[in-house]
Amino acid sequence: MANVIDIVVPDGVSDAAVVEIMQQTGAVVAEEESLLAVETDKATAEIPSPAAGKLLELSVKEGDTVSGGDVIGRLEAESSAGADTVSDQIAVPVRVPAPEENLGLMDIVVPDGVTDAAVVEIMQDVGAEVAEDDSLIAVETDKATAEIPAPAAGKLLELSVGTGDTVSGGDIIGKLQVVGAAGSAGAAASESSELSQSSKTPKPDRVEVPVSVADVAAPAGAVLTNTQNPGGSVHASPSVRQFARELGVDIRRISHTTGPKGRITFTDVRNLVKSVMSGSAGTEGTNSITGGGIPRIELPDFTKFGSTEEFALSKIKQITGKHLSKGWLNIPLVTHFEETDITELEDFRKELNNRKAVGKDKDGLPKTTALAFIVKAVVKALQQYPQVNSSLGGDGKSLIIKKYYNIGIAVDTPRGLIVPVIKNADQLSLDEISAYIRELGLKGRSGKLVPADMEGGSFTVSSLGGLGGTNFTPLVNPPEAAILGVAKAAMKPVWNGKEFLPRLILPFSVSYDHRVLDGGEVARFGSTLAGFLRDLRYMLV
Ligand code: CAO
């Protein structure tokens, strides 16, 4: 028969911060299943459910501070059994016993109250100089983690345990050469009185860990908690948690762990930070970016607001999304806007196409669109401004200038955006470029492009001219340094000093990686490109 019982913080816990809520209201939990994790500066513990049943309420949240006796929730228990067994599960403080002094050598002793705890991390190397209270090793049972601190400042001479060993209160786990002690290298005689005071005087108040591993010894045969429980608990020592917090890393998102039984170590936190900084951390779309410090976008329950339908994104969209997210996160992007008069270009283009249409010249060739002229002019402008046709070196300290002109063309297909590449565009005629654009567009839309068609670009052109828009901000296609965005040309009145004349004006933009290019360089590139398109003859000069 169900009865409602309070969930009470065990005695012995004092001013511990709630660091993780491990069960949601309404969850059905087993007796002893962890409900939340609390932490002091030296220990982490999980507060277990006092009985099997349904969690009706948890009245604390992450960041709150709790102490023994606090009522933190209510449980609809299946039976009353176990309801009053909580308090003696995490109640006994860890205390480091008074160190023994022996010619400056001090044994490192596991505090009383620890029973059959596994050593999960060795936090100092033998030979390390440690300060009093520096954590030496981390131990863990299925419900709590604690760090065993150095009893005094000194040199760690020996640690006789390794990860995976089991320790209990009273076990000697190492030796410390106390700083300034008789027998310690370089110790001055005058320091010995100070030393004896510090080494003889245990500091129980400083080494007591309110939330302790005491009495949470794993029951015989119990297996330590699975640390890779998705959505459940993560296992890390308090100092690793603290370290992660300082760096803004949410340890729940660390999926690659190197500690025993999936435990998160300092190295794992560092590795995550390194991979995010180097841009190699996995980004799985805007909704599940896994990097530290990059907040996840949480989705509301849309059905609360109206009906919805969900479709899988095409493979191309998924791949493009990842590629663009990578670029967006890595590239400090600036967009330069420009426009040019293409009235003469358009007249010439029409004339060319008319000649083709009547079969007088170059019969069978596809019509030439403005884009073919733009590709031609882009190549010429890149030849004048080689740094625009470049990539930033892997270490961010060099520029790799490409001596080839492989122009990527963004193609809009029903399955998503693809960027096939016109290879060696500098060696192609206007008609050949037109033919390539047409072929790449057709192949792209019918799914016939192969990966090689999309490799090796050195600069990309994204043209929305056939579709519309007055201008837009294209995203650089990494590892390129810049991209040209072409919008739709429109007739506009242009003042020639005496009168307004109708002219065909083409708006375009150049987005660039500001680590590679400065605004001045891009402005010069942009106005050179504008000049070529305004008067094609200048491409010959
Ligand atoms: N201004 C005005 N008209 C333009 C123009 C411009 N900037 N660019 C092209 N046009 C005209 C063409 O001249 C053509 O007109 P005619 O039929 O009178 O000759 C018409 O628009 C259609 O052109 P098109 O789009 O079929 O051909 P294109 O060579 O200009 O472009 C391609 C080919 C494959 C690039 C294009 O079809 C395409 O997919 N564009 C979308 C690219 C995209 O989605 N970019 C955004 C990516 S997000 O960064």
Coordinates of C-alpha atoms and ligand atoms in Angstrom, one line a residue:
M1 CA 0.0 0.0 0.0
A2 CA 1.5 3.4 -1.1
N3 CA 2.3 6.0 1.5
V4 CA 3.9 9.4 1.1
I5 CA 7.3 10.0 2.8
D6 CA 9.6 12.9 3.1
I7 CA 13.0 12.7 1.4
V8 CA 15.5 14.0 4.0
V9 CA 19.1 15.0 3.6
P10 CA 21.2 12.6 5.7
D11 CA 22.8 13.8 8.9
G12 CA 26.5 14.7 8.5
V13 CA 25.9 16.7 5.3
S14 CA 26.5 20.4 5.8
D15 CA 26.3 23.2 3.3
A16 CA 26.7 20.9 0.4
A17 CA 25.8 22.3 -3.1
V18 CA 23.3 20.4 -5.2
V19 CA 25.3 19.7 -8.4
E20 CA 23.0 17.4 -10.3
I21 CA 19.3 16.5 -10.2
M22 CA 19.3 12.9 -11.3
Q23 CA 15.6 12.1 -11.3
Q24 CA 12.6 14.1 -12.6
T25 CA 9.3 14.5 -10.8
G26 CA 7.1 11.6 -11.6
A27 CA 9.9 9.1 -12.1
V28 CA 9.5 5.7 -10.6
V29 CA 12.6 4.9 -8.7
A30 CA 14.0 1.9 -6.9
E31 CA 15.1 2.0 -3.3
E32 CA 18.6 3.3 -3.1
E33 CA 18.5 4.8 -6.6
S34 CA 20.3 8.1 -6.7
L35 CA 18.0 11.2 -6.7
L36 CA 20.5 14.0 -6.7
A37 CA 24.2 14.6 -6.3
V38 CA 25.6 17.0 -3.8
E39 CA 29.2 18.3 -3.4
T40 CA 31.5 20.1 -1.1
D41 CA 35.0 21.1 -2.0
K42 CA 36.3 17.7 -1.3
A43 CA 33.6 15.2 -1.8
T44 CA 30.6 14.3 -3.9
A45 CA 27.8 12.1 -2.8
E46 CA 24.5 10.9 -4.3
I47 CA 21.4 11.1 -2.1
P48 CA 19.5 7.9 -2.7
S49 CA 15.8 7.2 -2.6
P50 CA 14.7 6.1 0.8
A51 CA 12.4 3.5 -0.7
A52 CA 11.0 2.2 -4.0
G53 CA 8.2 4.4 -5.3
K54 CA 7.1 7.4 -7.4
L55 CA 9.0 10.7 -6.9
L56 CA 6.3 13.2 -6.2
E57 CA 8.4 16.3 -5.7
L58 CA 12.0 17.5 -5.5
S59 CA 12.0 20.9 -3.9
V60 CA 15.7 21.7 -4.6
K61 CA 17.5 22.7 -7.8
E62 CA 21.1 22.7 -9.0
G63 CA 23.0 25.4 -7.1
D64 CA 20.9 25.1 -3.9
T65 CA 22.7 24.4 -0.7
V66 CA 21.5 21.6 1.6
S67 CA 22.4 20.2 5.0
G68 CA 21.5 17.2 7.1
G69 CA 17.8 17.1 8.1
D70 CA 16.6 19.3 5.2
V71 CA 13.4 17.9 3.6
I72 CA 14.1 18.0 -0.1
G73 CA 11.2 16.2 -1.6
R74 CA 8.4 13.7 -1.2
L75 CA 8.1 10.1 -2.4
E76 CA 5.0 7.9 -2.8
A77 CA 6.6 4.8 -1.4
E78 CA 5.5 1.3 -2.3
S79 CA 6.0 0.3 1.3
S80 CA 7.3 2.2 4.3
A81 CA 10.4 -0.1 4.5
G82 CA 13.6 1.7 4.3
A83 CA 12.2 5.2 4.8
D84 CA 14.3 5.8 7.9
T85 CA 17.4 4.2 6.7
V86 CA 18.7 7.1 4.7
S87 CA 20.3 9.1 7.3
D88 CA 22.8 6.5 8.3
Q89 CA 23.9 6.0 4.7
I90 CA 25.9 9.2 4.2
A91 CA 26.2 10.4 7.6
V92 CA 29.7 9.7 8.9
P93 CA 32.3 12.4 8.3
V94 CA 35.6 11.4 6.7
R95 CA 38.3 12.3 9.0
V96 CA 42.0 12.0 8.4
P97 CA 43.6 10.6 11.5
A98 CA 46.5 12.4 13.2
P99 CA 49.6 11.9 11.2
E100 CA 52.5 9.9 12.6
E101 CA 55.7 11.7 12.6
N102 CA 58.9 9.7 11.9
L103 CA 61.9 11.8 11.2
G104 CA 59.8 14.0 8.9
L105 CA 58.2 11.0 7.2
M106 CA 54.5 10.8 7.6
D107 CA 52.2 7.9 6.7
I108 CA 49.2 8.8 4.6
V109 CA 46.3 7.1 6.1
V110 CA 42.8 6.5 4.7
P111 CA 40.3 8.3 7.0
D112 CA 38.1 6.4 9.3
G113 CA 34.6 5.7 8.0
V114 CA 35.7 4.7 4.5
T115 CA 34.8 1.1 3.8
D116 CA 35.8 -0.8 0.7
A117 CA 36.0 2.3 -1.5
A118 CA 37.6 1.9 -4.9
V119 CA 40.6 4.1 -5.8
V120 CA 39.4 5.8 -9.0
E121 CA 42.1 8.4 -9.6
I122 CA 45.7 9.0 -8.6
M123 CA 45.9 12.8 -8.5
Q124 CA 49.5 13.4 -7.6
D125 CA 52.7 11.8 -9.0
V126 CA 55.2 10.3 -6.6
G127 CA 57.8 13.0 -6.1
A128 CA 55.3 15.9 -6.3
E129 CA 55.5 18.7 -3.8
V130 CA 52.1 19.0 -2.3
A131 CA 50.4 21.5 0.0
E132 CA 48.5 20.5 3.1
D133 CA 45.0 19.4 2.0
D134 CA 46.0 19.0 -1.6
S135 CA 44.0 16.0 -2.9
L136 CA 46.2 12.9 -3.4
I137 CA 43.7 10.3 -4.6
A138 CA 40.0 10.0 -5.2
V139 CA 38.0 7.1 -3.9
E140 CA 34.5 6.1 -4.8
T141 CA 31.7 3.7 -3.8
D142 CA 28.5 3.4 -5.7
K143 CA 27.0 6.5 -4.0
A144 CA 29.9 8.8 -3.2
T145 CA 33.2 10.2 -4.2
A146 CA 35.8 11.7 -2.0
E147 CA 39.4 12.9 -2.2
I148 CA 41.9 11.9 0.3
P149 CA 44.0 15.0 1.1
A150 CA 47.6 15.4 2.1
P151 CA 47.8 15.5 5.9
A152 CA 50.6 18.1 5.6
A153 CA 52.7 20.0 3.1
G154 CA 55.6 18.0 1.8
K155 CA 57.0 15.8 -0.9
L156 CA 55.0 12.7 -1.9
L157 CA 57.6 9.8 -1.4
E158 CA 55.3 6.9 -2.1
L159 CA 51.8 6.0 -3.0
S160 CA 51.2 2.3 -2.5
V161 CA 47.8 2.1 -4.2
G162 CA 46.7 2.3 -7.8
T163 CA 43.4 2.8 -9.5
G164 CA 41.1 -0.1 -9.0
D165 CA 42.5 -0.9 -5.6
T166 CA 40.1 -1.0 -2.7
V167 CA 40.8 0.9 0.5
S168 CA 39.2 1.3 3.9
G169 CA 39.7 3.5 6.9
G170 CA 43.1 3.0 8.6
D171 CA 44.9 1.7 5.5
I172 CA 48.3 3.3 5.0
I173 CA 48.4 4.3 1.3
G174 CA 51.7 6.2 1.1
K175 CA 54.4 8.3 2.7
L176 CA 55.0 12.0 2.8
Q177 CA 58.3 13.8 3.5
V178 CA 57.0 16.7 5.5
V179 CA 58.3 20.1 4.5
G180 CA 60.9 21.4 6.9
A181 CA 61.0 18.2 8.9
A182 CA 64.2 16.8 10.3
G183 CA 65.7 14.6 7.6
S184 CA 64.0 16.4 4.8
A185 CA 66.4 17.8 2.2
G186 CA 67.4 21.4 3.0
A187 CA 65.5 21.6 6.2
A188 CA 66.8 24.2 8.6
A189 CA 67.1 23.4 12.2
S190 CA 65.1 26.5 13.1
E191 CA 62.2 25.2 11.1
S192 CA 61.7 22.1 13.1
S193 CA 59.6 23.5 15.8
E194 CA 57.2 25.0 13.4
L195 CA 57.1 21.7 11.6
S196 CA 56.4 19.6 14.6
Q197 CA 53.5 21.8 15.4
S198 CA 52.0 21.4 12.0
S199 CA 52.7 17.8 11.6
K200 CA 51.7 16.8 15.1
T201 CA 48.5 18.8 15.1
P202 CA 45.8 17.1 13.1
K203 CA 43.3 19.4 11.7
P204 CA 40.1 17.5 12.0
D205 CA 38.0 20.5 11.2
R206 CA 39.8 20.9 7.9
V207 CA 39.8 17.4 6.8
E208 CA 36.3 16.5 7.8
V209 CA 34.3 16.0 4.7
P210 CA 30.6 16.6 5.6
V211 CA 29.4 14.6 2.6
S212 CA 31.5 11.6 2.9
V213 CA 32.1 8.1 1.6
A214 CA 31.5 6.9 5.1
D215 CA 28.9 4.1 5.5
V216 CA 28.2 4.2 1.8
A217 CA 30.4 1.2 1.3
A218 CA 29.0 -0.8 -1.6
P219 CA 27.0 -3.7 -0.5
A220 CA 28.8 -7.0 -0.9
G221 CA 28.9 -7.9 -4.5
A222 CA 27.6 -4.5 -5.6
V223 CA 28.9 -3.1 -8.8
L224 CA 30.0 0.5 -8.9
T225 CA 27.6 2.8 -10.7
N226 CA 27.6 2.8 -14.4
T227 CA 28.9 6.2 -15.3
Q228 CA 27.8 6.3 -18.9
N229 CA 24.2 6.2 -18.2
P230 CA 22.7 8.6 -20.7
G231 CA 20.7 11.2 -19.0
G232 CA 21.7 9.8 -15.7
S233 CA 24.7 10.4 -13.4
V234 CA 28.2 11.2 -14.4
H235 CA 31.1 10.3 -12.3
A236 CA 33.9 12.7 -11.6
S237 CA 35.8 13.8 -8.5
P238 CA 34.8 17.1 -6.9
S239 CA 38.0 18.7 -8.1
V240 CA 37.4 17.6 -11.7
R241 CA 33.9 19.0 -11.4
Q242 CA 35.3 22.2 -10.0
F243 CA 37.8 22.4 -12.8
A244 CA 35.1 21.8 -15.4
R245 CA 32.9 24.5 -13.9
E246 CA 35.8 27.0 -14.0
L247 CA 36.2 26.4 -17.7
G248 CA 32.5 26.5 -18.3
V249 CA 32.4 22.8 -19.3
D250 CA 29.2 20.9 -18.6
I251 CA 30.6 17.5 -17.7
R252 CA 27.4 15.8 -18.6
R253 CA 28.3 16.4 -22.2
I254 CA 31.7 14.7 -22.0
S255 CA 31.1 11.5 -23.9
H256 CA 34.7 10.4 -24.2
T257 CA 36.0 9.4 -20.8
T258 CA 39.3 7.8 -19.9
G259 CA 38.9 7.0 -16.2
P260 CA 38.0 3.6 -14.8
K261 CA 34.4 2.6 -15.4
G262 CA 33.8 5.7 -17.6
R263 CA 34.9 8.2 -14.9
I264 CA 35.6 11.7 -16.1
T265 CA 39.2 12.8 -15.4
F266 CA 41.1 16.1 -15.7
T267 CA 42.4 14.9 -19.0
D268 CA 38.9 14.4 -20.4
V269 CA 37.9 17.9 -19.5
R270 CA 41.1 19.3 -21.0
N271 CA 40.7 17.2 -24.1
L272 CA 37.2 18.5 -24.6
V273 CA 38.3 22.1 -24.3
K274 CA 41.2 21.4 -26.7
S275 CA 39.0 19.8 -29.3
V276 CA 36.5 22.7 -29.1
M277 CA 39.3 25.3 -29.4
S278 CA 40.8 23.5 -32.4
G279 CA 37.4 23.2 -34.0
S280 CA 37.5 19.4 -34.1
A281 CA 34.7 18.9 -31.5
G282 CA 31.7 17.2 -33.0
T283 CA 28.9 19.5 -33.9
E284 CA 25.8 17.6 -34.6
G285 CA 23.6 20.4 -35.8
T286 CA 22.5 23.4 -33.9
N287 CA 20.4 21.4 -31.5
S288 CA 23.0 19.2 -30.1
I289 CA 26.3 21.0 -30.2
T290 CA 28.5 19.0 -27.8
G291 CA 31.2 21.5 -27.1
G292 CA 31.9 23.0 -23.7
G293 CA 30.6 26.5 -23.3
I294 CA 28.4 26.4 -26.4
P295 CA 24.9 26.4 -25.0
R296 CA 22.5 23.8 -26.4
I297 CA 19.2 25.1 -28.0
E298 CA 16.5 23.4 -26.0
L299 CA 13.3 22.8 -28.0
P300 CA 9.9 23.5 -26.5
D301 CA 7.1 21.0 -26.9
F302 CA 5.8 22.6 -30.1
T303 CA 2.6 20.6 -30.0
K304 CA 1.5 22.8 -27.1
F305 CA 1.1 25.6 -29.6
G306 CA -0.4 23.7 -32.6
S307 CA -0.1 20.6 -34.7
T308 CA 3.3 19.8 -36.2
E309 CA 4.9 17.3 -38.6
E310 CA 8.5 16.1 -38.5
F311 CA 10.6 15.1 -41.5
A312 CA 14.1 13.8 -41.7
L313 CA 16.6 16.2 -43.2
S314 CA 18.2 15.0 -46.4
K315 CA 21.7 13.6 -46.1
I316 CA 23.0 16.6 -48.1
K317 CA 21.3 19.1 -45.7
Q318 CA 22.8 17.2 -42.7
I319 CA 26.3 17.3 -44.1
T320 CA 26.0 20.9 -45.3
G321 CA 24.7 21.8 -41.8
K322 CA 27.7 20.4 -40.1
H323 CA 30.1 21.9 -42.5
L324 CA 28.5 25.4 -42.2
S325 CA 28.3 25.1 -38.4
K326 CA 32.0 24.3 -38.3
G327 CA 32.7 27.4 -40.4
W328 CA 30.4 29.6 -38.4
L329 CA 32.0 28.6 -35.2
N330 CA 35.6 29.0 -36.5
I331 CA 35.5 31.9 -38.9
P332 CA 35.2 35.6 -37.7
L333 CA 33.1 36.6 -40.7
V334 CA 32.6 40.0 -42.3
T335 CA 30.5 40.8 -45.3
H336 CA 31.4 43.6 -47.7
F337 CA 28.5 44.9 -50.0
E338 CA 29.1 46.3 -53.4
E339 CA 27.1 47.0 -56.6
T340 CA 28.0 47.5 -60.2
D341 CA 26.5 48.6 -63.5
I342 CA 26.2 45.6 -65.9
T343 CA 24.1 47.3 -68.6
E344 CA 26.8 46.9 -71.2
L345 CA 27.5 43.3 -70.0
E346 CA 23.9 42.4 -70.4
D347 CA 23.7 43.9 -73.9
F348 CA 26.7 41.9 -74.9
R349 CA 25.3 38.8 -73.3
K350 CA 22.1 39.1 -75.2
E351 CA 23.9 39.7 -78.4
L352 CA 26.0 36.5 -77.8
N353 CA 22.9 34.5 -77.0
N354 CA 21.0 35.8 -80.1
R355 CA 23.9 34.8 -82.3
K356 CA 23.8 31.3 -80.8
A357 CA 20.1 31.2 -81.2
V358 CA 20.1 31.9 -84.9
G359 CA 22.9 29.4 -85.4
K360 CA 25.3 31.9 -87.0
D361 CA 28.0 31.3 -84.4
K362 CA 28.9 28.5 -82.0
D363 CA 25.8 26.5 -82.7
G364 CA 24.9 24.0 -80.0
L365 CA 26.5 25.9 -77.1
P366 CA 24.3 26.7 -74.1
K367 CA 23.2 30.2 -73.5
T368 CA 25.5 32.4 -71.5
T369 CA 24.1 33.7 -68.2
A370 CA 25.5 36.6 -66.2
L371 CA 27.1 34.0 -63.9
A372 CA 29.6 32.9 -66.6
F373 CA 30.8 36.5 -66.9
I374 CA 31.0 36.8 -63.2
V375 CA 33.2 33.6 -62.9
K376 CA 35.5 35.0 -65.6
A377 CA 35.8 38.4 -63.8
V378 CA 36.3 36.7 -60.4
V379 CA 39.3 34.7 -61.7
K380 CA 40.8 37.9 -63.0
A381 CA 40.2 39.7 -59.7
L382 CA 41.7 36.7 -57.8
Q383 CA 44.8 36.9 -60.0
Q384 CA 45.2 40.5 -58.9
Y385 CA 44.5 39.8 -55.2
P386 CA 45.9 36.3 -54.6
Q387 CA 45.3 36.5 -50.8
V388 CA 41.6 36.2 -51.5
N389 CA 42.3 32.8 -53.2
S390 CA 43.9 31.3 -50.1
S391 CA 43.4 29.3 -46.9
L392 CA 44.7 30.0 -43.4
G393 CA 47.5 27.6 -42.4
G394 CA 46.5 24.9 -39.9
D395 CA 48.4 26.6 -37.0
G396 CA 46.8 30.0 -37.9
K397 CA 50.2 31.5 -38.5
S398 CA 50.5 31.2 -42.2
L399 CA 48.6 31.8 -45.4
I400 CA 48.4 29.1 -48.2
I401 CA 47.9 30.9 -51.5
K402 CA 46.5 28.8 -54.2
K403 CA 48.0 29.2 -57.7
Y404 CA 45.0 27.4 -59.2
Y405 CA 41.6 28.9 -59.7
N406 CA 39.0 26.3 -58.9
I407 CA 35.7 28.1 -58.6
G408 CA 32.9 26.4 -56.6
I409 CA 29.4 27.2 -57.7
A410 CA 26.6 26.9 -55.1
V411 CA 23.8 24.9 -56.7
D412 CA 20.3 24.8 -55.3
T413 CA 18.9 21.2 -55.6
P414 CA 15.7 19.7 -54.1
R415 CA 17.9 17.7 -51.7
G416 CA 19.8 20.7 -50.5
L417 CA 22.7 23.0 -51.4
I418 CA 25.8 21.5 -53.1
V419 CA 28.9 23.2 -54.3
P420 CA 30.5 21.5 -57.4
V421 CA 33.7 23.0 -58.6
I422 CA 34.7 24.4 -62.0
K423 CA 38.4 23.2 -62.1
N424 CA 41.0 25.5 -63.6
A425 CA 38.5 28.2 -64.5
D426 CA 41.3 30.5 -65.6
Q427 CA 42.0 28.2 -68.6
L428 CA 38.4 28.1 -69.8
S429 CA 36.6 30.3 -72.3
L430 CA 33.3 32.0 -71.5
D431 CA 31.4 29.4 -73.4
E432 CA 33.2 26.6 -71.7
I433 CA 32.4 28.1 -68.3
S434 CA 28.7 28.5 -69.4
A435 CA 28.7 24.8 -70.4
Y436 CA 30.2 23.8 -67.1
I437 CA 27.7 25.8 -65.0
R438 CA 24.8 24.3 -67.0
E439 CA 26.2 20.7 -66.7
L440 CA 26.9 21.1 -63.0
G441 CA 23.5 22.5 -62.3
L442 CA 21.8 19.6 -64.3
K443 CA 23.9 16.9 -62.7
G444 CA 23.5 18.4 -59.2
R445 CA 19.7 18.5 -59.5
S446 CA 19.6 14.9 -60.8
G447 CA 21.9 13.6 -58.1
K448 CA 24.6 12.6 -60.6
L449 CA 27.6 14.5 -59.2
V450 CA 30.3 12.5 -57.6
P451 CA 32.5 13.6 -54.7
A452 CA 35.4 14.5 -57.0
D453 CA 33.1 17.1 -58.7
M454 CA 32.9 18.9 -55.3
E455 CA 36.6 18.8 -54.3
G456 CA 39.4 21.2 -54.6
G457 CA 37.6 24.6 -54.6
S458 CA 39.7 27.7 -53.9
F459 CA 36.9 30.3 -54.0
T460 CA 33.1 30.0 -54.1
V461 CA 30.4 31.9 -56.0
S462 CA 26.9 31.7 -54.7
S463 CA 24.4 33.3 -57.1
L464 CA 20.8 33.9 -56.2
G465 CA 20.5 36.2 -59.2
G466 CA 18.1 33.9 -61.0
L467 CA 15.9 33.8 -58.0
G468 CA 15.7 37.2 -56.4
G469 CA 16.8 39.2 -53.4
T470 CA 18.6 42.6 -53.1
N471 CA 21.6 41.2 -51.3
F472 CA 22.6 38.6 -48.8
T473 CA 25.4 37.4 -46.5
P474 CA 26.9 34.1 -47.9
L475 CA 28.9 32.0 -45.4
V476 CA 32.5 31.3 -46.3
N477 CA 33.0 27.7 -47.5
P478 CA 35.9 26.5 -45.2
P479 CA 38.8 26.2 -45.6
E480 CA 38.5 28.9 -48.3
A481 CA 39.0 32.5 -47.2
A482 CA 36.2 34.3 -49.0
I483 CA 32.9 33.8 -51.0
L484 CA 31.1 35.9 -53.5
G485 CA 27.3 36.3 -53.1
V486 CA 25.4 37.5 -56.2
A487 CA 21.9 39.0 -55.9
K488 CA 19.4 39.9 -58.6
A489 CA 20.3 42.7 -61.0
A490 CA 17.6 45.4 -61.4
M491 CA 17.1 48.5 -63.4
K492 CA 17.8 51.6 -61.4
P493 CA 18.0 55.3 -62.1
V494 CA 21.6 56.4 -62.1
W495 CA 22.7 60.0 -62.1
N496 CA 25.4 60.8 -64.7
G497 CA 26.0 64.4 -63.6
K498 CA 23.3 65.8 -65.9
E499 CA 20.4 63.3 -65.8
F500 CA 19.1 60.0 -64.4
L501 CA 19.6 57.1 -66.8
P502 CA 18.1 53.6 -66.5
R503 CA 21.0 51.2 -65.8
L504 CA 21.1 47.5 -64.8
I505 CA 22.6 47.4 -61.4
L506 CA 24.0 44.1 -60.0
P507 CA 24.3 43.9 -56.2
F508 CA 26.9 41.6 -54.8
S509 CA 28.7 40.8 -51.5
V510 CA 32.0 39.3 -50.5
S511 CA 32.0 37.5 -47.1
Y512 CA 35.5 36.8 -45.8
D513 CA 37.5 35.3 -43.0
H514 CA 38.8 38.4 -41.1
R515 CA 41.8 36.4 -39.9
V516 CA 42.9 36.2 -43.5
L517 CA 41.7 39.3 -45.1
D518 CA 41.3 42.9 -44.0
G519 CA 38.4 45.1 -45.0
G520 CA 40.7 47.2 -47.2
E521 CA 41.9 44.2 -49.2
V522 CA 38.3 43.0 -49.7
A523 CA 37.1 46.5 -50.7
R524 CA 39.8 46.7 -53.3
F525 CA 39.0 43.2 -54.6
G526 CA 35.3 44.1 -54.7
S527 CA 35.8 47.3 -56.6
T528 CA 38.2 45.6 -59.1
L529 CA 35.5 42.9 -59.7
A530 CA 32.9 45.7 -60.1
G531 CA 35.1 47.4 -62.6
F532 CA 35.6 44.3 -64.7
L533 CA 31.8 43.6 -64.8
R534 CA 31.1 47.3 -65.6
D535 CA 33.5 47.3 -68.5
L536 CA 34.6 43.9 -69.7
R537 CA 37.5 45.4 -71.7
Y538 CA 39.4 46.0 -68.5
M539 CA 39.9 42.3 -68.1
L540 CA 42.1 42.4 -71.1
V541 CA 44.4 45.0 -69.7
Ligands
CAO1 N1 20.6 39.1 -61.9 C1 19.5 39.1 -62.8 N2 19.3 38.0 -63.5 C2 20.2 36.9 -63.3 C3 21.2 37.0 -62.5 C4 21.4 38.1 -61.7 N3 22.4 38.2 -60.9 N4 21.9 35.8 -62.6 C5 21.2 35.0 -63.4 N5 20.2 35.8 -63.9 C6 19.2 35.3 -64.9 C7 19.9 34.5 -65.9 O1 20.6 35.3 -66.9 C8 18.7 33.8 -66.5 O2 18.0 34.6 -67.3 P1 17.6 34.3 -68.8 O3 16.8 33.1 -68.7 O4 16.9 35.5 -69.3 O5 18.9 34.1 -69.5 C9 17.9 33.5 -65.3 O6 18.3 34.5 -64.3 C10 18.1 32.1 -64.7 O7 19.4 31.8 -64.4 P2 19.8 30.5 -63.8 O8 19.7 30.6 -62.3 O9 19.1 29.4 -64.4 O10 21.3 30.3 -64.2 P3 22.6 30.9 -63.5 O11 23.7 30.6 -64.4 O12 22.5 32.3 -63.1 O13 22.8 30.0 -62.2 C11 23.0 28.0 -60.8 C12 23.0 28.6 -62.3 C13 23.2 26.6 -60.9 C14 24.0 28.7 -60.0 C15 21.6 28.4 -60.3 O14 20.6 27.7 -61.0 C16 21.4 28.1 -58.8 O15 21.3 26.9 -58.4 N6 21.4 29.1 -58.0 C17 21.1 29.0 -56.6 C18 22.4 29.1 -55.8 C19 22.1 29.1 -54.3 O16 21.1 28.5 -53.8 N7 22.9 30.0 -53.6 C20 22.6 30.3 -52.2 C21 23.4 29.5 -51.4 S1 23.4 30.1 -49.8 O17 24.8 30.8 -49.6

